[in-house]
Each structure stands twice: as structure tokens, then as C-alpha cells.
Amino acid sequence: MTVLLIGNSLTAGNLGIPYSRYLNFPDDSTSEHRLINRGRDGDTLSGVGNRLEAALKADNPDVLIIQTGANDILLPEMASRGGLWTPFVREMEKRGSIPTTEPREFSEIYTEMIGRAVSHVVDIRRIICVTIPPIGEVLHSERNRKREVYNREIRRVIEETGAKLADVSNAFENILEKIKNPSDWFFGSPGDFTADVKEVRRGKGAMGLSEERGLYLTIDGAHLNERGAELMGKVISSAIAMETVPRRVR
């Protein structure tokens, strides 16, 4: 079984811990499992959509996992801050990672993207869409209010198309809402990304960074530590395991 992951930095796994490390596949001794990771740091829904068809043609997956949406919220916020974020956002948009401007546009692009994927993946139930996990661990923040709107669109698209849901958002919220005084720590500049990569790989480690900042599931409010990556991997693995459609004969 070939599983294609496409999405943003949470899929790429360069910042923090990759959830793909914790993916488990249904026990099937007759089939080998091949995981293809086409995550891209900073990518948006439009960016993922622009890359999707070429990836499907090249990889011919049995299962497609789509994880995107957070940067449609974050990039406009970064652009409004100015400073070092201005060239960062400009570079993202130059390569095609352009954020949507409103929920309706987000929904339309998502629906169209799934429609194109159906022609390459044998069954709509083999397309798994991941909700956007919390952006910052304070759930009542403005970012997370916007995220809830976009997640409603994702769930609506899934209901209308028949694709499958991996509700990472719900799983994360169930944990974070039990924390009495969640940390509002959130990355502040592009330089934080570079510094955190070094710390995760050769310094404090992901959990060390989280502990220092008072965070529980992430290292910086957005990118995952081991605890967050394991939870996200578990939710997506459950969606994969629910797949009961016979495998395609190549």
C-alpha cells in the first residue's frame, strides 16, 4: 500500500517532530507499505492544490492524506507584522503558497482539489482530510477562532464529497482544554524557526523546548513535539485503519 502525505510543515517534519514517525498501518502480511512525504514548509491550501496533481501522477498512491490550512491563517498575520516577515511572506507567495482570503474561497478550492484527486485515487474513501490543529495552545485566541471557521469548511467539504476525516483538531482540543493555564508562547520571527531546528536536533530537544516555554503539544505554538506528533499520527492512523475498500491491483 502506497500512502501519499501532502501538506505543510507539519507533514514535512523539518520543524519539530514529524507525525509520520508515528503512523501505523493495518496489519497485512501480504502487502508492503510505502510512505511518500510531500510536505512543504509554509505551504497553503492553494499551494498544496497546485502540487497535488503532479504528485498523484508521480506516486500513484493507494491512500492520499491531505493536511493543510494553517498557513492560510498565519501568512496574512505575518504580512501585517512587517519587518523580517515581509520578505518571508513574499518568498512563500512567489513559489505559489498564496493564502485564501475568505472561508468560501477556501471551501471552493478544497472541494475542487478533492475532485481532481478522485480521478487518481481509486476510491473517495481513500482520501483522508486532516483538520487544522490549534494554532497556539490558547484555544480562545483570535487565531483559533479563525481556525474553527476553516475547520467547519473542511468538515462540510468532507460531508459533501464523501472523503474521510482525520479530526486532529478535536483530539488536540480535548487535551488542551484540560490545561488550566496554557502557555501563549508563539514564534515571533523567521529566525525562531532556524534556532528551533538547531535546538531540536542538537540542543534541548523538542520536549526540552516545550517545557522551557510551558507548551504541551508543540515546540512553538504550531510545530509538534513528540507528544503532539504521536497524537496526530494516532488520529491519522485510525483513519487509515478504517479503510475497508479492496486494494487496487497494479
Coordinates of N, CA and C in Angstrom, one line a residue:
M1 N 0.8 -1.2 0.0 CA 0.0 0.0 0.0 C 0.9 1.2 0.0
T2 N 0.7 2.1 -1.0 CA 1.4 3.4 -1.0 C 0.5 4.5 -0.5
V3 N 1.1 5.2 0.5 CA 0.4 6.3 1.2 C 1.1 7.6 0.9
L4 N 0.4 8.6 0.3 CA 1.0 9.9 -0.1 C 0.5 10.9 1.0
L5 N 1.5 11.5 1.6 CA 1.2 12.6 2.5 C 1.5 13.9 1.8
I6 N 0.6 14.9 1.8 CA 0.9 16.2 1.2 C 0.3 17.2 2.1
G7 N 1.1 18.3 2.3 CA 0.7 19.3 3.3 C 1.7 20.3 3.5
N8 N 1.7 20.9 4.7 CA 2.6 22.0 5.1 C 3.8 21.5 6.0
S9 N 4.3 22.3 6.9 CA 5.4 21.9 7.7 C 5.1 20.8 8.7
L10 N 3.9 20.6 9.1 CA 3.5 19.5 10.0 C 3.7 18.2 9.3
T11 N 3.5 18.2 8.0 CA 3.8 17.0 7.2 C 5.2 16.8 6.9
A12 N 5.9 17.9 6.5 CA 7.3 17.9 6.1 C 8.1 17.4 7.3
G13 N 7.8 17.9 8.5 CA 8.5 17.5 9.7 C 9.9 18.0 9.9
N14 N 10.2 19.1 9.2 CA 11.6 19.7 9.3 C 11.6 20.6 10.6
L15 N 10.5 21.1 11.0 CA 10.4 22.0 12.2 C 9.6 21.1 13.3
G16 N 10.3 20.8 14.4 CA 9.7 20.0 15.4 C 9.8 18.5 15.0
I17 N 8.8 17.7 15.4 CA 8.9 16.3 15.2 C 7.8 15.9 14.2
P18 N 8.2 15.1 13.2 CA 7.2 14.7 12.1 C 6.2 13.7 12.7
Y19 N 4.9 13.9 12.4 CA 3.9 13.0 12.8 C 4.0 11.7 12.0
S20 N 4.6 11.7 10.8 CA 4.8 10.5 10.0 C 5.6 9.4 10.8
R21 N 6.4 9.8 11.7 CA 7.2 8.9 12.5 C 6.3 8.0 13.3
Y22 N 5.0 8.4 13.6 CA 4.1 7.7 14.4 C 3.0 7.0 13.7
L23 N 3.0 7.0 12.4 CA 1.9 6.4 11.6 C 2.0 4.9 11.7
N24 N 0.9 4.3 11.9 CA 0.8 2.8 11.9 C -0.2 2.4 10.8
F25 N 0.1 1.3 10.2 CA -0.7 0.8 9.1 C -1.4 -0.5 9.5
P26 N -2.6 -0.8 8.8 CA -3.3 -2.0 9.1 C -2.4 -3.2 8.9
D27 N -2.5 -4.2 9.8 CA -1.6 -5.4 9.7 C -2.1 -6.2 8.5
D28 N -1.2 -6.3 7.5 CA -1.5 -7.0 6.3 C -0.2 -7.6 5.8
S29 N 0.0 -8.9 6.1 CA 1.3 -9.5 5.7 C 1.5 -9.7 4.2
T30 N 0.5 -9.5 3.4 CA 0.6 -9.7 2.0 C 1.0 -8.4 1.3
S31 N 1.1 -7.3 2.0 CA 1.4 -6.0 1.3 C 2.4 -5.2 2.1
E32 N 3.4 -4.7 1.4 CA 4.4 -3.7 1.9 C 3.8 -2.3 1.9
H33 N 4.2 -1.5 2.9 CA 3.6 -0.2 3.0 C 4.7 0.8 2.6
R34 N 4.4 1.7 1.7 CA 5.3 2.7 1.2 C 4.8 4.1 1.5
L35 N 5.6 4.9 2.3 CA 5.1 6.2 2.7 C 5.9 7.3 1.9
I36 N 5.2 8.1 1.2 CA 5.8 9.2 0.4 C 5.4 10.6 1.0
N37 N 6.4 11.3 1.4 CA 6.1 12.6 2.1 C 6.4 13.8 1.2
R38 N 5.3 14.5 0.9 CA 5.5 15.7 0.0 C 5.0 16.9 0.8
G39 N 5.4 17.0 2.1 CA 5.1 18.2 2.9 C 6.0 19.3 2.4
R40 N 5.6 20.5 2.6 CA 6.4 21.7 2.2 C 6.2 22.8 3.3
D41 N 7.3 23.2 3.9 CA 7.2 24.3 4.9 C 6.5 25.5 4.4
G42 N 5.5 26.0 5.1 CA 4.9 27.3 4.8 C 3.8 27.2 3.8
D43 N 3.5 26.0 3.3 CA 2.5 25.9 2.2 C 1.1 26.1 2.6
T44 N 0.3 26.6 1.7 CA -1.1 26.9 1.9 C -2.0 25.9 1.1
L45 N -3.3 26.1 1.3 CA -4.2 25.2 0.5 C -4.0 25.3 -1.0
S46 N -3.9 26.5 -1.5 CA -3.6 26.7 -2.9 C -2.3 26.1 -3.3
G47 N -1.3 26.3 -2.5 CA 0.0 25.7 -2.8 C -0.1 24.2 -2.9
V48 N -0.7 23.6 -1.9 CA -0.9 22.1 -1.9 C -1.7 21.7 -3.2
G49 N -2.8 22.4 -3.5 CA -3.6 22.1 -4.6 C -2.8 22.2 -5.9
N50 N -1.9 23.1 -6.0 CA -1.1 23.3 -7.2 C -0.1 22.2 -7.4
R51 N 0.3 21.6 -6.3 CA 1.3 20.5 -6.4 C 0.7 19.1 -6.4
L52 N -0.6 19.0 -6.1 CA -1.2 17.7 -5.9 C -1.2 16.8 -7.1
E53 N -1.7 17.4 -8.3 CA -1.9 16.5 -9.5 C -0.6 15.9 -9.9
A54 N 0.5 16.7 -9.9 CA 1.8 16.1 -10.3 C 2.3 15.0 -9.3
A55 N 2.0 15.2 -8.0 CA 2.4 14.2 -7.0 C 1.6 12.9 -7.2
L56 N 0.3 13.1 -7.5 CA -0.5 11.9 -7.7 C -0.1 11.1 -9.0
K57 N 0.3 11.8 -10.0 CA 0.7 11.1 -11.2 C 2.1 10.4 -11.0
A58 N 2.9 11.1 -10.2 CA 4.3 10.5 -10.0 C 4.2 9.4 -9.0
D59 N 3.4 9.4 -8.0 CA 3.4 8.5 -6.9 C 2.4 7.4 -6.9
N60 N 1.3 7.6 -7.7 CA 0.2 6.6 -7.8 C -0.2 6.0 -6.5
P61 N -0.7 6.8 -5.6 CA -0.9 6.3 -4.2 C -2.2 5.5 -4.1
D62 N -2.2 4.6 -3.1 CA -3.5 3.9 -2.7 C -4.3 4.8 -1.8
V63 N -3.6 5.5 -0.9 CA -4.2 6.4 0.1 C -3.6 7.8 0.0
L64 N -4.4 8.8 0.0 CA -4.0 10.2 0.0 C -4.4 10.9 1.3
I65 N -3.4 11.5 2.0 CA -3.6 12.2 3.2 C -3.3 13.7 2.9
I66 N -4.4 14.6 3.0 CA -4.2 16.0 2.8 C -4.2 16.7 4.1
Q67 N -3.2 17.5 4.4 CA -3.0 18.2 5.7 C -2.6 19.7 5.3
T68 N -3.5 20.6 5.5 CA -3.2 22.0 5.1 C -4.2 22.9 5.7
G69 N -3.9 24.2 5.7 CA -4.9 25.2 6.1 C -4.4 26.3 7.1
A70 N -3.4 25.9 8.0 CA -2.9 26.8 9.0 C -2.3 28.0 8.4
N71 N -1.5 27.8 7.3 CA -0.8 29.0 6.8 C -1.7 30.0 6.0
D72 N -2.9 29.5 5.7 CA -3.9 30.4 5.1 C -4.3 31.5 6.2
I73 N -4.2 31.1 7.4 CA -4.4 32.0 8.6 C -3.2 32.8 9.0
L74 N -2.0 32.1 9.0 CA -0.8 32.7 9.5 C -0.1 33.6 8.6
L75 N -0.1 33.3 7.3 CA 0.6 34.2 6.4 C 0.1 35.6 6.3
P76 N -1.2 35.8 6.3 CA -1.7 37.2 6.3 C -1.3 37.9 7.6
E77 N -1.3 37.2 8.7 CA -0.9 37.8 10.0 C 0.5 38.2 10.0
M78 N 1.4 37.3 9.4 CA 2.8 37.6 9.3 C 3.0 38.8 8.4
A79 N 2.3 38.9 7.3 CA 2.4 40.0 6.4 C 2.1 41.3 7.1
S80 N 1.1 41.3 8.0 CA 0.6 42.5 8.7 C 1.7 43.0 9.7
R81 N 2.5 42.1 10.2 CA 3.5 42.4 11.1 C 4.7 43.2 10.5
G82 N 4.9 43.0 9.2 CA 6.0 43.6 8.5 C 7.4 43.2 9.0
G83 N 8.4 44.0 8.9 CA 9.7 43.6 9.4 C 10.3 42.4 8.6
L84 N 10.9 41.5 9.3 CA 11.5 40.3 8.7 C 10.5 39.4 8.1
W85 N 9.2 39.6 8.5 CA 8.2 38.7 7.9 C 7.9 39.1 6.5
T86 N 8.1 40.4 6.1 CA 7.8 40.8 4.7 C 8.5 40.0 3.7
P87 N 9.8 39.9 3.7 CA 10.5 39.0 2.7 C 10.1 37.6 2.8
F88 N 9.9 37.1 4.0 CA 9.5 35.7 4.2 C 8.2 35.4 3.5
V89 N 7.2 36.2 3.8 CA 5.9 36.0 3.1 C 6.0 36.2 1.6
R90 N 6.7 37.2 1.2 CA 6.9 37.4 -0.2 C 7.5 36.2 -0.9
E91 N 8.4 35.5 -0.3 CA 9.1 34.3 -0.8 C 8.1 33.2 -0.9
M92 N 7.2 33.0 0.1 CA 6.2 32.0 0.1 C 5.2 32.2 -1.0
E93 N 4.8 33.4 -1.2 CA 3.8 33.7 -2.3 C 4.5 33.5 -3.7
K94 N 5.7 33.9 -3.8 CA 6.4 33.8 -5.0 C 6.5 32.3 -5.5
R95 N 6.6 31.4 -4.6 CA 6.7 30.0 -5.0 C 5.3 29.4 -5.2
G96 N 4.2 30.1 -4.8 CA 2.9 29.6 -5.0 C 2.1 29.3 -3.8
S97 N 2.7 29.6 -2.6 CA 2.0 29.4 -1.3 C 1.2 30.7 -1.0
I98 N 0.1 30.8 -1.7 CA -0.8 32.0 -1.6 C -2.0 31.7 -0.7
P99 N -2.2 32.5 0.4 CA -3.3 32.2 1.3 C -4.7 32.5 0.6
T100 N -5.7 31.8 1.0 CA -7.0 32.2 0.6 C -7.5 33.4 1.4
T101 N -8.5 34.1 0.9 CA -8.9 35.4 1.5 C -10.1 35.3 2.4
E102 N -10.9 34.2 2.2 CA -12.1 34.0 3.0 C -12.5 32.5 3.0
P103 N -13.3 32.1 4.0 CA -13.7 30.7 4.1 C -14.4 30.2 2.8
R104 N -15.2 31.0 2.1 CA -15.9 30.5 0.9 C -14.8 30.1 -0.1
E105 N -13.8 30.9 -0.3 CA -12.8 30.6 -1.3 C -12.0 29.3 -0.8
F106 N -11.7 29.2 0.4 CA -11.1 28.0 1.0 C -11.9 26.8 0.7
S107 N -13.2 26.8 0.9 CA -14.1 25.7 0.7 C -14.1 25.3 -0.8
E108 N -14.2 26.3 -1.7 CA -14.2 26.0 -3.1 C -13.0 25.4 -3.6
I109 N -11.8 25.9 -3.2 CA -10.5 25.3 -3.6 C -10.4 23.9 -3.1
Y110 N -10.8 23.7 -1.8 CA -10.7 22.3 -1.2 C -11.5 21.3 -1.9
T111 N -12.8 21.7 -2.3 CA -13.7 20.8 -3.0 C -13.1 20.5 -4.4
E112 N -12.6 21.5 -5.1 CA -12.1 21.3 -6.4 C -10.8 20.4 -6.3
M113 N -10.0 20.5 -5.3 CA -8.8 19.7 -5.1 C -9.2 18.2 -4.9
I114 N -10.2 18.0 -4.1 CA -10.6 16.6 -3.9 C -11.2 16.0 -5.2
G115 N -11.9 16.8 -5.9 CA -12.5 16.4 -7.2 C -11.4 15.9 -8.1
R116 N -10.3 16.6 -8.2 CA -9.1 16.2 -9.1 C -8.5 15.0 -8.5
A117 N -8.4 14.9 -7.2 CA -7.8 13.7 -6.6 C -8.5 12.4 -6.9
V118 N -9.8 12.5 -7.0 CA -10.7 11.3 -7.2 C -10.3 10.6 -8.5
S119 N -9.9 11.4 -9.5 CA -9.5 10.8 -10.8 C -8.2 10.0 -10.7
H120 N -7.5 10.2 -9.6 CA -6.2 9.4 -9.5 C -6.2 8.4 -8.4
V121 N -7.1 8.6 -7.4 CA -7.2 7.6 -6.2 C -8.4 6.8 -6.5
V122 N -8.3 5.5 -6.3 CA -9.3 4.6 -6.7 C -10.7 4.8 -6.1
D123 N -10.7 5.3 -4.9 CA -12.0 5.5 -4.2 C -11.9 6.7 -3.3
I124 N -13.1 7.5 -3.2 CA -13.1 8.7 -2.4 C -12.8 8.4 -1.0
R125 N -13.1 7.2 -0.5 CA -12.8 6.8 0.9 C -11.3 6.6 1.2
R126 N -10.5 6.7 0.1 CA -9.1 6.6 0.3 C -8.4 8.0 0.4
I127 N -9.3 9.0 0.4 CA -8.8 10.4 0.5 C -9.1 10.8 2.0
I128 N -8.0 11.1 2.7 CA -8.2 11.4 4.1 C -7.8 12.9 4.3
C129 N -8.7 13.7 4.8 CA -8.5 15.1 5.1 C -8.3 15.4 6.5
V130 N -7.3 16.1 6.9 CA -6.9 16.4 8.3 C -7.4 17.8 8.7
T131 N -8.1 17.9 9.8 CA -8.5 19.2 10.3 C -7.2 20.0 10.8
I132 N -7.4 21.3 10.9 CA -6.3 22.1 11.3 C -6.1 22.1 12.8
P133 N -5.0 21.6 13.4 CA -4.8 21.6 14.8 C -4.7 23.0 15.4
P134 N -4.8 23.2 16.7 CA -4.7 24.5 17.3 C -3.5 25.3 16.8
I135 N -3.6 26.6 16.5 CA -2.5 27.5 16.2 C -2.3 28.3 17.4
G136 N -1.3 27.8 18.2 CA -1.2 28.4 19.6 C -2.0 27.5 20.5
E137 N -1.5 27.3 21.7 CA -2.2 26.4 22.7 C -3.2 27.1 23.5
V138 N -3.5 28.4 23.3 CA -4.6 29.1 24.0 C -5.8 29.0 23.0
L139 N -6.8 28.2 23.3 CA -7.8 27.9 22.4 C -8.8 29.1 22.1
H140 N -8.9 30.0 23.0 CA -9.8 31.1 22.7 C -9.2 32.3 22.0
S141 N -8.0 32.1 21.5 CA -7.3 33.2 20.7 C -8.0 33.5 19.4
E142 N -7.6 34.7 18.9 CA -8.2 35.1 17.6 C -7.8 34.1 16.5
R143 N -6.5 33.6 16.5 CA -6.1 32.7 15.5 C -7.0 31.4 15.6
N144 N -7.2 30.9 16.7 CA -8.0 29.7 16.9 C -9.5 29.9 16.5
R145 N -10.0 31.1 16.7 CA -11.4 31.4 16.3 C -11.4 31.3 14.8
K146 N -10.4 31.9 14.1 CA -10.4 31.8 12.6 C -10.2 30.3 12.2
R147 N -9.4 29.6 12.9 CA -9.2 28.2 12.6 C -10.5 27.4 12.7
E148 N -11.3 27.7 13.7 CA -12.6 27.0 13.8 C -13.4 27.2 12.6
V149 N -13.4 28.4 12.0 CA -14.2 28.7 10.8 C -13.7 27.8 9.7
Y150 N -12.4 27.7 9.5 CA -11.8 27.0 8.4 C -12.1 25.5 8.6
N151 N -12.0 25.0 9.8 CA -12.3 23.6 10.1 C -13.7 23.2 9.8
R152 N -14.6 24.2 10.0 CA -16.0 23.9 9.7 C -16.1 23.7 8.2
E153 N -15.4 24.5 7.4 CA -15.4 24.3 6.0 C -14.8 22.9 5.6
I154 N -13.7 22.5 6.2 CA -13.2 21.2 5.9 C -14.2 20.1 6.2
R155 N -14.8 20.2 7.3 CA -15.8 19.1 7.7 C -17.0 19.1 6.7
R156 N -17.4 20.3 6.3 CA -18.5 20.4 5.3 C -18.1 19.8 4.0
V157 N -16.9 20.1 3.5 CA -16.5 19.5 2.3 C -16.4 18.0 2.3
I158 N -15.9 17.5 3.4 CA -15.8 16.1 3.6 C -17.2 15.4 3.6
E159 N -18.1 16.1 4.3 CA -19.5 15.5 4.3 C -20.1 15.5 2.9
E160 N -19.8 16.6 2.1 CA -20.4 16.7 0.8 C -19.7 15.7 -0.2
T161 N -18.5 15.5 -0.1 CA -17.7 14.7 -1.1 C -17.6 13.2 -0.7
G162 N -17.7 12.9 0.6 CA -17.6 11.5 1.0 C -16.2 11.1 1.3
A163 N -15.2 12.1 1.3 CA -13.9 11.8 1.8 C -13.9 11.5 3.2
K164 N -12.7 11.0 3.8 CA -12.7 10.6 5.2 C -12.0 11.7 6.0
L165 N -12.4 11.7 7.3 CA -11.9 12.8 8.2 C -10.9 12.2 9.2
A166 N -9.8 12.9 9.4 CA -8.9 12.7 10.5 C -9.0 13.9 11.3
D167 N -9.7 13.9 12.4 CA -10.0 15.1 13.2 C -9.0 15.3 14.2
V168 N -7.8 15.8 13.8 CA -6.7 16.1 14.6 C -7.1 17.3 15.5
S169 N -7.8 18.2 15.0 CA -8.2 19.4 15.8 C -9.0 19.0 17.0
N170 N -9.9 18.1 16.9 CA -10.7 17.7 18.0 C -9.9 17.0 19.1
A171 N -8.9 16.1 18.6 CA -8.1 15.4 19.5 C -7.2 16.3 20.3
F172 N -6.6 17.3 19.6 CA -5.7 18.3 20.3 C -6.5 19.1 21.3
E173 N -7.7 19.6 20.9 CA -8.5 20.4 21.7 C -9.0 19.7 23.0
N174 N -9.3 18.4 22.9 CA -9.7 17.7 24.1 C -8.6 17.6 25.1
I175 N -7.4 17.7 24.7 CA -6.2 17.7 25.7 C -6.0 19.1 26.2
L176 N -5.9 20.1 25.3 CA -5.5 21.4 25.6 C -6.6 22.1 26.5
E177 N -7.8 21.8 26.3 CA -8.9 22.4 27.1 C -8.8 22.0 28.6
K178 N -8.1 21.0 28.9 CA -7.9 20.5 30.3 C -6.8 21.2 31.0
I179 N -6.0 21.9 30.3 CA -4.8 22.6 30.9 C -5.3 23.9 31.5
K180 N -5.1 24.1 32.7 CA -5.7 25.3 33.4 C -5.1 26.6 33.0
N181 N -3.8 26.7 32.8 CA -3.1 27.9 32.4 C -2.2 27.7 31.2
P182 N -2.8 27.5 30.0 CA -2.0 27.2 28.9 C -1.1 28.3 28.5
S183 N 0.1 28.0 28.0 CA 1.1 29.0 27.6 C 0.7 29.7 26.3
D184 N 0.9 31.0 26.2 CA 0.6 31.7 25.0 C 1.8 31.9 24.1
W185 N 2.9 31.1 24.4 CA 4.1 31.3 23.7 C 3.9 30.9 22.2
F186 N 4.4 31.8 21.3 CA 4.2 31.6 19.9 C 5.4 32.2 19.2
F187 N 5.9 31.5 18.1 CA 7.1 32.0 17.4 C 6.9 33.5 17.0
G188 N 8.0 34.3 17.1 CA 7.9 35.7 16.8 C 8.6 36.2 15.6
S189 N 9.5 35.4 15.0 CA 10.2 35.9 13.8 C 10.7 34.7 13.0
P190 N 11.0 34.9 11.7 CA 11.5 33.7 10.9 C 12.8 33.1 11.5
G191 N 13.5 33.9 12.2 CA 14.7 33.4 12.8 C 14.5 32.4 13.9
D192 N 13.3 32.4 14.5 CA 12.9 31.4 15.5 C 12.9 30.0 14.9
F193 N 12.5 29.9 13.7 CA 12.5 28.6 13.0 C 13.9 27.9 13.0
T194 N 14.8 28.7 12.5 CA 16.2 28.2 12.3 C 16.8 27.8 13.7
A195 N 16.6 28.7 14.7 CA 17.1 28.4 16.0 C 16.5 27.2 16.6
D196 N 15.2 27.0 16.4 CA 14.5 25.9 17.0 C 14.9 24.6 16.3
V197 N 15.1 24.6 15.0 CA 15.6 23.4 14.4 C 16.9 22.9 15.0
K198 N 17.8 23.8 15.3 CA 19.1 23.5 15.9 C 18.9 22.9 17.3
E199 N 18.0 23.6 18.1 CA 17.7 23.1 19.4 C 17.1 21.7 19.5
V200 N 16.2 21.5 18.5 CA 15.6 20.1 18.5 C 16.6 19.1 18.1
R201 N 17.5 19.4 17.2 CA 18.4 18.3 16.7 C 19.6 18.2 17.6
R202 N 20.1 19.3 18.2 CA 21.4 19.2 18.9 C 21.4 19.9 20.2
G203 N 20.3 20.4 20.6 CA 20.3 21.1 21.9 C 19.3 20.5 22.9
K204 N 18.3 21.2 23.3 CA 17.4 20.8 24.3 C 16.5 19.7 23.9
G205 N 16.3 19.5 22.6 CA 15.3 18.6 22.1 C 13.9 19.2 22.1
A206 N 13.0 18.5 21.4 CA 11.7 19.1 21.2 C 11.0 19.2 22.6
M207 N 11.0 18.2 23.4 CA 10.3 18.3 24.7 C 11.0 19.3 25.6
G208 N 12.3 19.4 25.5 CA 13.0 20.4 26.3 C 12.6 21.8 25.9
L209 N 12.4 22.1 24.6 CA 11.9 23.4 24.2 C 10.5 23.7 24.7
S210 N 9.7 22.6 24.6 CA 8.3 22.8 25.1 C 8.2 23.1 26.5
E211 N 9.0 22.3 27.3 CA 9.0 22.5 28.8 C 9.5 23.9 29.1
E212 N 10.5 24.4 28.5 CA 11.0 25.7 28.7 C 10.0 26.8 28.4
R213 N 9.1 26.6 27.5 CA 8.1 27.6 27.0 C 6.7 27.3 27.6
G214 N 6.6 26.3 28.4 CA 5.3 26.0 29.0 C 4.3 25.4 28.1
L215 N 4.8 24.8 27.0 CA 3.9 24.2 26.0 C 3.7 22.7 26.2
Y216 N 2.6 22.2 25.7 CA 2.3 20.8 25.9 C 2.4 19.9 24.7
L217 N 1.9 20.4 23.5 CA 1.9 19.6 22.3 C 2.8 20.1 21.2
T218 N 3.3 21.3 21.4 CA 4.1 21.9 20.3 C 5.4 22.5 20.9
I219 N 6.3 22.8 20.0 CA 7.6 23.4 20.5 C 7.5 25.0 20.4
D220 N 6.5 25.5 19.7 CA 6.5 26.9 19.5 C 5.1 27.4 19.3
G221 N 4.1 26.6 19.6 CA 2.7 27.0 19.4 C 2.1 26.4 18.1
A222 N 2.9 26.0 17.2 CA 2.5 25.5 15.9 C 3.1 24.1 15.5
H223 N 4.4 24.0 15.7 CA 5.1 22.8 15.3 C 5.2 21.8 16.4
L224 N 5.1 20.5 16.1 CA 4.9 19.5 17.1 C 6.1 19.0 17.8
N225 N 5.9 18.7 19.1 CA 6.9 17.9 19.9 C 6.5 16.5 19.8
E226 N 7.2 15.6 20.5 CA 6.9 14.2 20.4 C 5.5 13.8 20.8
R227 N 5.0 14.5 21.8 CA 3.7 14.2 22.3 C 2.6 14.6 21.2
G228 N 2.8 15.8 20.6 CA 1.8 16.2 19.6 C 1.9 15.4 18.4
A229 N 3.2 15.0 18.0 CA 3.4 14.2 16.8 C 2.8 12.8 16.9
E230 N 2.9 12.3 18.1 CA 2.4 10.9 18.4 C 0.8 11.0 18.3
L231 N 0.3 12.0 18.9 CA -1.2 12.1 18.9 C -1.7 12.3 17.5
M232 N -1.1 13.2 16.7 CA -1.5 13.4 15.3 C -1.4 12.1 14.5
G233 N -0.2 11.4 14.7 CA 0.0 10.2 14.0 C -1.1 9.1 14.3
K234 N -1.5 9.1 15.6 CA -2.5 8.1 16.0 C -3.9 8.4 15.4
V235 N -4.2 9.7 15.3 CA -5.5 10.0 14.7 C -5.6 9.7 13.2
I236 N -4.5 10.0 12.5 CA -4.4 9.7 11.1 C -4.4 8.2 10.9
S237 N -3.6 7.5 11.7 CA -3.5 6.1 11.6 C -4.9 5.4 11.7
S238 N -5.7 5.9 12.6 CA -7.1 5.4 12.8 C -7.9 5.6 11.6
A239 N -7.7 6.7 10.9 CA -8.5 7.0 9.7 C -8.0 6.0 8.6
I240 N -6.7 5.7 8.5 CA -6.2 4.8 7.5 C -6.7 3.4 7.8
A241 N -6.8 3.0 9.1 CA -7.2 1.7 9.5 C -8.7 1.4 9.2
M242 N -9.5 2.5 9.1 CA -10.9 2.3 8.8 C -11.1 2.0 7.4
E243 N -10.1 2.1 6.5 CA -10.2 1.8 5.1 C -10.5 0.3 4.9
T244 N -11.6 0.0 4.3 CA -12.0 -1.3 4.0 C -12.2 -1.7 2.6
V245 N -11.9 -0.7 1.7 CA -12.1 -0.9 0.3 C -10.9 -1.8 -0.2
P246 N -11.2 -2.8 -1.0 CA -10.1 -3.7 -1.5 C -9.0 -2.9 -2.2
R247 N -7.8 -3.3 -2.1 CA -6.7 -2.6 -2.7 C -6.7 -2.7 -4.2
R248 N -6.2 -1.7 -4.8 CA -6.1 -1.6 -6.3 C -5.1 -2.6 -6.7
V249 N -5.3 -3.3 -7.8 CA -4.4 -4.2 -8.4 C -3.6 -3.4 -9.4
R250 N -2.3 -3.4 -9.2 CA -1.4 -2.6 -10.1 C -1.1 -3.4 -11.4

